[in-house]
Amino acid sequence: MSDIKKYIEENKDRFLNELFDLIRIPSISSISDHKEDMVRAAEYWKKTILAAGADYAEVSPTKGNPIVYGEKIIDPSLPTVIVYAHYDVMPVDPLDLWKQDDPFEPVIKDGKIWARGADDDKGQGFMHAKAFEYLVKTNQLKCNVKFMIEGEEEIGSPNMGEWCEQNKDRLKGDVILVSDTGMIAADVPSITVGLRGLTYLQVEVTGPNRDLHSGLFGGAVANPINILSNMISSLIDENGRITVPGFYDDVLESSAEEREALNKAPFSEDDYKKAINVEALHGEAGYTTIERTGIRP
Amino acid sequence: MSDIKKYIEENKDRFLNELFDLIRIPSISSISDHKEDMVRAAEYWKKTILAAGADYAEVSPTKGNPIVYGEKIIDPSLPTVIVYAHYDVMPVDPLDLWKQDDPFEPVIKDGKIWARGADDDKGQGFMHAKAFEYLVKTNQLKCNVKFMIEGEEEIGSPNMGEWCEQNKDRLKGDVILVSDTGMIAADVPSITVGLRGLTYLQVEVTGPNRDLHSGLFGGAVANPINILSNMISSLIDENGRITVPGFYDDVLESSAEEREALNKAPFSEDDYKKAINVEALHGEAGYTTIERTGIRP
């Protein structure tokens, strides 16, 4: 058995108990009643990072929920990896859709942990913390490691920008390892190397000052729902390309080599369709599904 | 003073009191609790038609609310006018938007009657009944008159077709005078000579079997709201013409003379826009507003 598998085997129960204690803290960022739980979760993360072998860790305040910062600098001339995770979770309503009494009390079934936050993002963050612990304890750490664990990811990280600005110096690093991404499949270890951003806007279309009788006004006065449908519909052309002028100006085109490598990932379009129960996929012409969700806006 | 104006003046209070008694019956066809009110309103109409001078009137049952039929045949060789009206009204909710305590208790303000059904369609129907009364009482009636007053107009007249089929013979006539139409303006007496029909259908677009994360699935899986927007948007082209194949096959084109006559109606596009508070009108290219709402689908 390899060294790391042995370490996992020997420490499995402790790992699980520690993760479960983190999961048990109902750190729901969108509900203000959980303000104290946010601090408790942050403090728990500080303790976890220090116990794993960090030289330093702190719970750093922001205008909202605190950000946990920690580091182990073994040699300033070596590369530095920054681990990002978040300790906040989504609300648990509606409770009756859960197949367990308490979403914050982990249940193990078929080798999987069921609980709010188990996979977004306490579990993944913990995986990185414990990998760090293993490397430190076995003297195999070959780079500097910094942790940045925020508590507002589920509400759009409103205070993270300012905090990063204020902590620019100590956030210097070579690689950011984001623990909050997906895997191609449960049996395919994956590292996501790019993420897409999000733009959203709210458009309000107003029409006449009252309900109009279609028999009297139909055909002569625009109905806001038609105008809105036209607006939505005209955003994407028949090839699935966005029609907003200038939209593609800053969109990087991946090289043929990158696209080839991307399409080598073990991805099954049939499984994908089956999983979400759709008969056909739909997107920008000239790109595969994995490209449409990976390198195209 | 002309004969008819004198008649109106002398009978005004009685006319109003009789109309008010009809209005006071809350004949809401869409609410089953008002079943008895429907019969009361139908009986009231029967009485009104008989009192106005009809030879015969009856409350004729249907599978739903009854239809009032009445007639005065002065000479079978003369033309016959059929008067259509409906005695049912829309619901009155939300009550707090009314500027009076009881929507079924008429209030006269600035020479207008405010009440549910005052203008749709008890008032207009009554106008025809009282015009008939005047012609009968003053021996000026020059045609046969038949009345057909239904009680399901506000719920789509589900039983009127069958009733008309069963009463085809006694519904024979030369002209149908529909009391349930609009006027070009309050001071412009108008007779509507054509009506447009209505087609509606419900389309349900279903997508994946769960909410999909836009970051993971966006761009590869169709969003039902986009598909629905495309469907709605594609129904009308950039010239405001309906794109459904065959749609215009049965649409009659009005002649140049008819269009010229139509556009002579005293209609102000500015007043129209001001009344509904829109800055621009919108419709099929090549037609005026009065044509778009009058002779175009």
Coordinates of C-alpha atoms in Angstrom, one line a residue, chain B residues 4 22 24 29 48-49 52 60 67 84 110 119 122 129 158 160 162 167 175 183 203 216 221 278-279:
Chain B
I4 CA -87.1 60.5 -29.2
L22 CA -80.7 44.8 -13.3
R24 CA -77.9 45.1 -8.6
S29 CA -70.9 33.7 -14.4
T48 CA -87.9 43.9 -19.6
I49 CA -88.4 42.6 -23.1
A52 CA -90.9 46.9 -23.9
S60 CA -84.5 29.1 -22.3
I67 CA -80.5 32.3 -22.6
Y84 CA -77.5 40.2 -28.9
D110 CA -70.1 63.3 -13.7
D119 CA -70.9 49.1 -19.4
K122 CA -76.2 45.5 -19.0
A129 CA -84.2 47.3 -25.2
P158 CA -69.5 27.3 -23.8
M160 CA -74.3 29.2 -26.8
E162 CA -75.4 24.2 -29.1
N167 CA -82.9 27.3 -32.1
V175 CA -79.0 41.7 -39.1
M183 CA -67.3 53.3 -29.4
V203 CA -47.5 25.6 -24.6
L216 CA -21.3 23.8 -15.2
V221 CA -28.1 22.5 -22.5
V278 CA -47.4 54.6 -24.5
E279 CA -45.0 56.6 -26.6

